[in-house]
PDB file of C-alpha atoms and ligand atoms in Angstrom:
ATOM      1  CA  MET A1142       3.604 -25.118  -1.827  1.00 65.00           C
ATOM      2  CA  VAL A1143       1.229 -22.630  -0.270  1.00 62.00           C
ATOM      3  CA  SER A1144       1.594 -19.137  -1.700  1.00 66.00           C
ATOM      4  CA  GLY A1145       2.667 -16.460   0.720  1.00 79.00           C
ATOM      5  CA  VAL A1146       5.678 -18.436   1.888  1.00 95.00           C
ATOM      6  CA  THR A1147       9.018 -17.038   0.750  1.00 97.00           C
ATOM      7  CA  LEU A1148      11.477 -19.854   0.154  1.00 97.00           C
ATOM      8  CA  LYS A1149      15.151 -19.041  -0.307  1.00 97.00           C
ATOM      9  CA  ILE A1150      17.377 -21.980  -1.197  1.00 97.00           C
ATOM     10  CA  GLN A1151      21.084 -21.640  -0.575  1.00 97.00           C
ATOM     11  CA  PRO A1152      23.783 -24.006  -1.825  1.00 94.00           C
ATOM     12  CA  ASP A1153      25.510 -24.375   1.524  1.00 91.00           C
ATOM     13  CA  ALA A1154      25.688 -23.349   5.182  1.00 89.00           C
ATOM     14  CA  GLU A1155      27.698 -20.215   4.376  1.00 93.00           C
ATOM     15  CA  GLY A1156      25.071 -18.999   1.894  1.00 96.00           C
ATOM     16  CA  LEU A1157      22.374 -19.740   4.443  1.00 97.00           C
ATOM     17  CA  ALA A1158      24.202 -17.769   7.132  1.00 97.00           C
ATOM     18  CA  GLN A1159      24.613 -14.749   4.854  1.00 98.00           C
ATOM     19  CA  THR A1160      21.013 -14.810   3.668  1.00 98.00           C
ATOM     20  CA  ALA A1161      19.620 -15.243   7.172  1.00 98.00           C
ATOM     21  CA  ALA A1162      21.872 -12.457   8.486  1.00 98.00           C
ATOM     22  CA  ASP A1163      20.678 -10.194   5.647  1.00 98.00           C
ATOM     23  CA  PHE A1164      17.055 -10.916   6.545  1.00 98.00           C
ATOM     24  CA  ILE A1165      17.477 -10.344  10.287  1.00 98.00           C
ATOM     25  CA  SER A1166      19.607  -7.219   9.755  1.00 98.00           C
ATOM     26  CA  ALA A1167      16.962  -5.725   7.486  1.00 98.00           C
ATOM     27  CA  GLN A1168      14.329  -6.278  10.171  1.00 98.00           C
ATOM     28  CA  VAL A1169      16.316  -4.524  12.888  1.00 98.00           C
ATOM     29  CA  ARG A1170      17.193  -1.615  10.576  1.00 98.00           C
ATOM     30  CA  GLU A1171      13.499  -1.134   9.905  1.00 98.00           C
ATOM     31  CA  LYS A1172      12.551  -1.418  13.595  1.00 98.00           C
ATOM     32  CA  PRO A1173      15.521  -0.905  15.944  1.00 98.00           C
ATOM     33  CA  ASP A1174      13.504  -1.963  19.000  1.00 98.00           C
ATOM     34  CA  LEU A1175      12.651  -5.306  17.387  1.00 98.00           C
ATOM     35  CA  SER A1176      11.504  -8.114  19.708  1.00 98.00           C
ATOM     36  CA  ILE A1177      13.107 -11.349  18.526  1.00 99.00           C
ATOM     37  CA  LEU A1178      12.276 -14.896  19.581  1.00 99.00           C
ATOM     38  CA  VAL A1179      15.618 -16.684  19.422  1.00 99.00           C
ATOM     39  CA  ALA A1180      16.088 -20.369  18.626  1.00 98.00           C
ATOM     40  CA  THR A1181      19.153 -22.214  19.782  1.00 98.00           C
ATOM     41  CA  GLY A1182      20.162 -25.525  18.128  1.00 97.00           C
ATOM     42  CA  ASN A1183      22.900 -25.996  15.557  1.00 97.00           C
ATOM     43  CA  THR A1184      21.175 -24.603  12.474  1.00 97.00           C
ATOM     44  CA  PRO A1185      21.143 -20.865  13.265  1.00 98.00           C
ATOM     45  CA  MET A1186      24.659 -20.671  14.761  1.00 98.00           C
ATOM     46  CA  PRO A1187      26.509 -19.671  11.561  1.00 98.00           C
ATOM     47  CA  ALA A1188      23.889 -16.946  10.978  1.00 98.00           C
ATOM     48  CA  TYR A1189      24.341 -15.637  14.522  1.00 98.00           C
ATOM     49  CA  ALA A1190      28.127 -15.638  14.058  1.00 98.00           C
ATOM     50  CA  GLU A1191      27.711 -13.620  10.857  1.00 98.00           C
ATOM     51  CA  LEU A1192      25.433 -11.153  12.666  1.00 98.00           C
ATOM     52  CA  ALA A1193      28.060 -10.806  15.403  1.00 98.00           C
ATOM     53  CA  ARG A1194      30.683 -10.059  12.751  1.00 98.00           C
ATOM     54  CA  ARG A1195      28.442  -7.366  11.266  1.00 98.00           C
ATOM     55  CA  VAL A1196      27.812  -5.843  14.697  1.00 98.00           C
ATOM     56  CA  GLN A1197      31.574  -5.756  15.337  1.00 98.00           C
ATOM     57  CA  ALA A1198      32.090  -4.065  11.967  1.00 98.00           C
ATOM     58  CA  GLY A1199      29.468  -1.456  12.825  1.00 98.00           C
ATOM     59  CA  GLU A1200      27.221  -2.553   9.954  1.00 98.00           C
ATOM     60  CA  VAL A1201      24.151  -3.210  12.096  1.00 98.00           C
ATOM     61  CA  ASP A1202      23.034  -2.299  15.607  1.00 98.00           C
ATOM     62  CA  PHE A1203      20.958  -4.518  17.919  1.00 98.00           C
ATOM     63  CA  SER A1204      21.405  -2.412  21.050  1.00 98.00           C
ATOM     64  CA  ARG A1205      17.707  -1.508  21.223  1.00 98.00           C
ATOM     65  CA  ALA A1206      16.381  -4.967  20.340  1.00 98.00           C
ATOM     66  CA  THR A1207      14.939  -7.462  22.828  1.00 98.00           C
ATOM     67  CA  ALA A1208      15.915 -11.134  22.683  1.00 99.00           C
ATOM     68  CA  VAL A1209      13.174 -13.493  23.861  1.00 99.00           C
ATOM     69  CA  GLN A1210      13.918 -17.070  24.894  1.00 98.00           C
ATOM     70  CA  LEU A1211      12.127 -19.761  22.893  1.00 98.00           C
ATOM     71  CA  ASP A1212      12.541 -22.824  25.057  1.00 98.00           C
ATOM     72  CA  GLU A1213      14.351 -24.338  28.020  1.00 98.00           C
ATOM     73  CA  TYR A1214      14.875 -27.596  29.847  1.00 98.00           C
ATOM     74  CA  LEU A1215      13.419 -27.898  33.318  1.00 98.00           C
ATOM     75  CA  GLY A1216      15.745 -28.305  36.259  1.00 96.00           C
ATOM     76  CA  VAL A1217      18.986 -26.995  34.745  1.00 96.00           C
ATOM     77  CA  THR A1218      20.910 -24.223  36.471  1.00 94.00           C
ATOM     78  CA  ASP A1219      22.508 -21.266  34.664  1.00 91.00           C
ATOM     79  CA  ASP A1220      25.968 -22.770  34.922  1.00 93.00           C
ATOM     80  CA  ASP A1221      24.811 -26.137  33.596  1.00 96.00           C
ATOM     81  CA  PRO A1222      26.248 -26.652  30.089  1.00 96.00           C
ATOM     82  CA  ARG A1223      22.768 -27.717  28.976  1.00 98.00           C
ATOM     83  CA  SER A1224      21.170 -24.373  29.850  1.00 98.00           C
ATOM     84  CA  LEU A1225      19.485 -23.060  26.704  1.00 98.00           C
ATOM     85  CA  TRP A1226      19.371 -19.600  28.323  1.00 98.00           C
ATOM     86  CA  ASP A1227      23.139 -19.661  28.519  1.00 97.00           C
ATOM     87  CA  TRP A1228      23.402 -20.921  24.916  1.00 98.00           C
ATOM     88  CA  MET A1229      21.212 -18.028  23.755  1.00 98.00           C
ATOM     89  CA  ARG A1230      23.273 -15.520  25.746  1.00 98.00           C
ATOM     90  CA  ARG A1231      26.587 -16.846  24.433  1.00 98.00           C
ATOM     91  CA  SER A1232      25.575 -17.144  20.803  1.00 98.00           C
ATOM     92  CA  PHE A1233      23.190 -14.216  20.322  1.00 98.00           C
ATOM     93  CA  VAL A1234      22.640 -11.787  23.184  1.00 98.00           C
ATOM     94  CA  LYS A1235      26.219 -10.939  24.118  1.00 98.00           C
ATOM     95  CA  PRO A1236      27.859 -10.994  20.678  1.00 98.00           C
ATOM     96  CA  LEU A1237      25.095  -8.794  19.242  1.00 98.00           C
ATOM     97  CA  GLY A1238      25.295  -6.289  22.095  1.00 98.00           C
ATOM     98  CA  ILE A1239      21.699  -6.883  23.155  1.00 98.00           C
ATOM     99  CA  THR A1240      20.822  -5.540  26.605  1.00 97.00           C
ATOM    100  CA  ARG A1241      17.115  -6.370  26.838  1.00 98.00           C
ATOM    101  CA  THR A1242      16.046  -9.972  27.275  1.00 98.00           C
ATOM    102  CA  VAL A1243      12.982 -11.952  28.223  1.00 98.00           C
ATOM    103  CA  ARG A1244      13.747 -15.188  29.936  1.00 98.00           C
ATOM    104  CA  LEU A1245      11.340 -18.123  29.857  1.00 98.00           C
ATOM    105  CA  LYS A1246      10.800 -19.116  33.471  1.00 96.00           C
ATOM    106  CA  SER A1247       7.078 -19.677  33.853  1.00 98.00           C
ATOM    107  CA  PRO A1248       4.134 -19.441  31.473  1.00 98.00           C
ATOM    108  CA  ALA A1249       2.464 -16.545  33.331  1.00 98.00           C
ATOM    109  CA  GLN A1250       5.672 -14.483  33.654  1.00 98.00           C
ATOM    110  CA  PHE A1251       6.569 -15.096  29.997  1.00 98.00           C
ATOM    111  CA  GLU A1252       3.153 -14.276  28.568  1.00 98.00           C
ATOM    112  CA  ALA A1253       3.040 -11.038  30.560  1.00 98.00           C
ATOM    113  CA  ALA A1254       6.527 -10.059  29.378  1.00 98.00           C
ATOM    114  CA  VAL A1255       5.701 -10.743  25.722  1.00 98.00           C
ATOM    115  CA  ALA A1256       2.452  -8.789  26.069  1.00 98.00           C
ATOM    116  CA  GLU A1257       4.471  -5.905  27.513  1.00 98.00           C
ATOM    117  CA  LEU A1258       6.525  -5.960  24.303  1.00 98.00           C
ATOM    118  CA  SER A1259       3.275  -5.844  22.277  1.00 97.00           C
ATOM    119  CA  GLY A1260       4.069  -9.310  20.947  1.00 98.00           C
ATOM    120  CA  LEU A1261       6.938 -10.676  18.900  1.00 98.00           C
ATOM    121  CA  ASP A1262       8.192  -8.893  15.812  1.00 98.00           C
ATOM    122  CA  LEU A1263      10.353 -11.739  14.538  1.00 98.00           C
ATOM    123  CA  ALA A1264      10.543 -15.427  15.460  1.00 98.00           C
ATOM    124  CA  ILE A1265      13.794 -17.131  14.404  1.00 99.00           C
ATOM    125  CA  LEU A1266      13.125 -20.852  14.386  1.00 98.00           C
ATOM    126  CA  GLY A1267      14.808 -24.146  13.630  1.00 98.00           C
ATOM    127  CA  LEU A1268      12.888 -27.234  12.558  1.00 98.00           C
ATOM    128  CA  GLY A1269      12.890 -30.312  14.758  1.00 96.00           C
ATOM    129  CA  PRO A1270      13.348 -33.590  12.922  1.00 95.00           C
ATOM    130  CA  ASN A1271       9.876 -34.428  14.282  1.00 97.00           C
ATOM    131  CA  GLY A1272       8.374 -31.098  13.153  1.00 98.00           C
ATOM    132  CA  HIS A1273       8.537 -29.412  16.543  1.00 98.00           C
ATOM    133  CA  LEU A1274       8.886 -25.627  16.947  1.00 98.00           C
ATOM    134  CA  GLY A1275      10.770 -24.760  20.090  1.00 98.00           C
ATOM    135  CA  PHE A1276       9.580 -27.598  22.287  1.00 98.00           C
ATOM    136  CA  ASN A1277       6.061 -27.604  20.890  1.00 98.00           C
ATOM    137  CA  GLU A1278       6.169 -31.334  20.373  1.00 98.00           C
ATOM    138  CA  PRO A1279       3.759 -33.194  18.114  1.00 98.00           C
ATOM    139  CA  PRO A1280       0.839 -33.072  18.599  1.00 98.00           C
ATOM    140  CA  SER A1281       0.659 -29.292  19.180  1.00 98.00           C
ATOM    141  CA  PRO A1282      -2.379 -27.417  17.889  1.00 98.00           C
ATOM    142  CA  PRO A1283      -2.038 -23.772  16.809  1.00 98.00           C
ATOM    143  CA  ASP A1284      -3.563 -22.505  20.042  1.00 98.00           C
ATOM    144  CA  ALA A1285      -1.164 -24.445  22.293  1.00 98.00           C
ATOM    145  CA  SER A1286      -0.023 -21.978  24.925  1.00 98.00           C
ATOM    146  CA  THR A1287       3.281 -21.475  26.706  1.00 98.00           C
ATOM    147  CA  ARG A1288       3.624 -24.516  28.970  1.00 98.00           C
ATOM    148  CA  THR A1289       5.765 -27.169  30.555  1.00 98.00           C
ATOM    149  CA  LEU A1290       5.786 -30.623  29.009  1.00 98.00           C
ATOM    150  CA  GLU A1291       7.647 -33.892  28.658  1.00 97.00           C
ATOM    151  CA  LEU A1292       9.900 -34.207  25.608  1.00 97.00           C
ATOM    152  CA  THR A1293       9.163 -36.902  23.038  1.00 96.00           C
ATOM    153  CA  PRO A1294      11.646 -39.729  22.393  1.00 96.00           C
ATOM    154  CA  ALA A1295      12.447 -38.113  19.015  1.00 96.00           C
ATOM    155  CA  SER A1296      13.511 -34.844  20.663  1.00 96.00           C
ATOM    156  CA  LEU A1297      15.433 -36.608  23.401  1.00 97.00           C
ATOM    157  CA  GLU A1298      17.344 -38.383  20.650  1.00 96.00           C
ATOM    158  CA  SER A1299      17.994 -35.311  18.485  1.00 96.00           C
ATOM    159  CA  ASN A1300      18.956 -33.139  21.475  1.00 96.00           C
ATOM    160  CA  ALA A1301      21.386 -35.799  22.728  1.00 96.00           C
ATOM    161  CA  ALA A1302      23.749 -34.681  19.951  1.00 95.00           C
ATOM    162  CA  TYR A1303      24.278 -31.364  21.771  1.00 97.00           C
ATOM    163  CA  TRP A1304      25.390 -32.667  25.142  1.00 97.00           C
ATOM    164  CA  GLY A1305      27.850 -35.509  24.666  1.00 95.00           C
ATOM    165  CA  GLU A1306      27.909 -37.660  27.780  1.00 94.00           C
ATOM    166  CA  LEU A1307      25.280 -35.609  29.618  1.00 96.00           C
ATOM    167  CA  ALA A1308      21.703 -36.849  29.589  1.00 96.00           C
ATOM    168  CA  VAL A1309      19.021 -34.736  27.927  1.00 97.00           C
ATOM    169  CA  PRO A1310      16.608 -33.419  30.572  1.00 97.00           C
ATOM    170  CA  THR A1311      13.179 -34.913  29.955  1.00 97.00           C
ATOM    171  CA  GLY A1312      11.102 -31.926  31.083  1.00 98.00           C
ATOM    172  CA  ALA A1313      10.920 -28.650  29.191  1.00 98.00           C
ATOM    173  CA  ILE A1314       9.126 -25.347  28.901  1.00 98.00           C
ATOM    174  CA  THR A1315       8.340 -23.755  25.559  1.00 98.00           C
ATOM    175  CA  ALA A1316       6.931 -20.558  24.155  1.00 98.00           C
ATOM    176  CA  GLY A1317       3.455 -21.482  22.945  1.00 98.00           C
ATOM    177  CA  MET A1318       2.328 -22.021  19.379  1.00 98.00           C
ATOM    178  CA  ASP A1319      -0.097 -19.138  19.944  1.00 98.00           C
ATOM    179  CA  LEU A1320       2.728 -16.639  20.539  1.00 98.00           C
ATOM    180  CA  ILE A1321       4.940 -18.014  17.764  1.00 98.00           C
ATOM    181  CA  LEU A1322       2.133 -17.895  15.201  1.00 98.00           C
ATOM    182  CA  ALA A1323       1.269 -14.329  16.228  1.00 98.00           C
ATOM    183  CA  ALA A1324       4.808 -13.108  15.446  1.00 98.00           C
ATOM    184  CA  ARG A1325       4.764 -10.419  12.764  1.00 98.00           C
ATOM    185  CA  GLN A1326       7.474 -12.273  10.795  1.00 98.00           C
ATOM    186  CA  THR A1327       8.701 -15.845  11.105  1.00 98.00           C
ATOM    187  CA  LEU A1328      12.024 -17.118   9.806  1.00 98.00           C
ATOM    188  CA  LEU A1329      12.577 -20.879   9.566  1.00 98.00           C
ATOM    189  CA  LEU A1330      16.153 -22.072   9.027  1.00 98.00           C
ATOM    190  CA  VAL A1331      16.660 -25.631   7.813  1.00 98.00           C
ATOM    191  CA  THR A1332      19.769 -27.549   6.766  1.00 96.00           C
ATOM    192  CA  GLY A1333      20.609 -31.138   5.958  1.00 95.00           C
ATOM    193  CA  ALA A1334      19.138 -34.089   4.106  1.00 96.00           C
ATOM    194  CA  HIS A1335      17.777 -35.470   7.386  1.00 96.00           C
ATOM    195  CA  LYS A1336      15.334 -32.527   7.485  1.00 97.00           C
ATOM    196  CA  ARG A1337      14.119 -32.919   3.875  1.00 97.00           C
ATOM    197  CA  ASP A1338      11.037 -35.043   4.569  1.00 98.00           C
ATOM    198  CA  ILE A1339       9.879 -33.008   7.553  1.00 98.00           C
ATOM    199  CA  LEU A1340      10.427 -29.715   5.669  1.00 98.00           C
ATOM    200  CA  HIS A1341       8.284 -30.975   2.791  1.00 98.00           C
ATOM    201  CA  ALA A1342       5.656 -32.140   5.282  1.00 98.00           C
ATOM    202  CA  ALA A1343       5.701 -28.694   6.913  1.00 98.00           C
ATOM    203  CA  LEU A1344       5.380 -26.762   3.662  1.00 97.00           C
ATOM    204  CA  ASP A1345       3.482 -29.122   1.339  1.00 96.00           C
ATOM    205  CA  GLY A1346       1.558 -31.494   3.604  1.00 97.00           C
ATOM    206  CA  PRO A1347      -1.688 -30.843   5.447  1.00 97.00           C
ATOM    207  CA  GLU A1348      -1.748 -28.423   8.362  1.00 98.00           C
ATOM    208  CA  THR A1349      -1.772 -30.760  11.330  1.00 98.00           C
ATOM    209  CA  PRO A1350      -0.839 -30.775  15.024  1.00 98.00           C
ATOM    210  CA  GLU A1351       1.288 -33.822  14.155  1.00 98.00           C
ATOM    211  CA  VAL A1352       3.618 -31.420  12.318  1.00 98.00           C
ATOM    212  CA  PRO A1353       3.528 -28.239  14.419  1.00 98.00           C
ATOM    213  CA  ALA A1354       5.696 -26.417  11.852  1.00 98.00           C
ATOM    214  CA  SER A1355       2.920 -26.864   9.255  1.00 98.00           C
ATOM    215  CA  PHE A1356       1.013 -24.035  10.974  1.00 98.00           C
ATOM    216  CA  LEU A1357       3.790 -21.574  10.133  1.00 98.00           C
ATOM    217  CA  ARG A1358       2.153 -21.195   6.728  1.00 97.00           C
ATOM    218  CA  ARG A1359      -0.452 -19.085   8.504  1.00 97.00           C
ATOM    219  CA  THR A1360       2.254 -16.520   9.252  1.00 98.00           C
ATOM    220  CA  ALA A1361       4.409 -14.176   7.176  1.00 97.00           C
ATOM    221  CA  LEU A1362       6.920 -16.988   6.723  1.00 98.00           C
ATOM    222  CA  THR A1363      10.377 -16.909   5.185  1.00 98.00           C
ATOM    223  CA  VAL A1364      12.156 -20.246   4.903  1.00 98.00           C
ATOM    224  CA  ILE A1365      15.882 -20.363   4.240  1.00 98.00           C
ATOM    225  CA  ALA A1366      17.090 -23.879   3.510  1.00 98.00           C
ATOM    226  CA  ASP A1367      20.160 -25.488   2.021  1.00 96.00           C
ATOM    227  CA  GLY A1368      19.995 -27.625  -1.093  1.00 94.00           C
ATOM    228  CA  ALA A1369      20.146 -30.839   0.921  1.00 95.00           C
ATOM    229  CA  ALA A1370      17.008 -29.949   2.890  1.00 96.00           C
ATOM    230  CA  TRP A1371      14.995 -28.825  -0.143  1.00 94.00           C
ATOM    231  CA  THR A1372      15.377 -30.879  -3.300  1.00 86.00           C
TER     232      THR A1372
HETATM  233  P1  PGA B1681      18.980 -28.183  15.091  1.00 64.83           P
HETATM  234  O1  PGA B1681      17.685 -28.291  16.011  1.00 64.83           O
HETATM  235  O2  PGA B1681      19.036 -26.779  14.581  1.00 64.83           O
HETATM  236  O3  PGA B1681      20.118 -28.486  16.026  1.00 64.83           O
HETATM  237  O4  PGA B1681      18.823 -29.175  13.978  1.00 64.83           O
HETATM  238  C1  PGA B1681      16.446 -27.878  15.546  1.00 64.83           C
HETATM  239  C2  PGA B1681      15.371 -28.274  16.536  1.00 64.83           C
HETATM  240  O5  PGA B1681      15.418 -29.379  17.084  1.00 64.83           O
HETATM  241  O6  PGA B1681      14.448 -27.478  16.763  1.00 64.83           O
END
């Protein structure tokens, strides 16, 4: 594996949640006005719940941090259960007592808002089974900007698990690879045997637009994975 990447392997989801919460808490203690790009998806939820517990216990304070939306489907309203904005608010913004947010509505608005923050301090990311970051679908080169796009069949299939009977919207908007790769720290959370091959491709394979996550090695990257995803 490329040097410079910090890899922390945890035996289970609980260990991953604690380790990720430790990492994120340390960042906000160091810089209380941290700007954080926030992934939804299943993987980070236990870590967010642990952060919420710590906030409740007065162990850490996110009140000066800014939560920045990573991705969204096109054409969903705020009260639609598939709204990723609402998922981020429910799982991260509200329980952590965050009052400042940047919503992803259009590329120009988003890029201006992130520039206003002087960029992203921390990007919390999950790993798509197809190697996507946010909705930067393969192929996505490192300079891919914030944009709207059509989801790939692989992402339509993996996202279907979130929404039960509801169809996965086919259009999406994503924070660009350029902004993600410029984050001062990146944190990639990965669980499950079904992510093992793509995690090895991201960390050990060639850097390629076919595996957008492979470009994370250019960043100050910390990977926290469970034993099933990294063996
Ligand atoms: P997951 O999604 O955390 O639900 O596995 C990750 C992703 O598709 O980016």
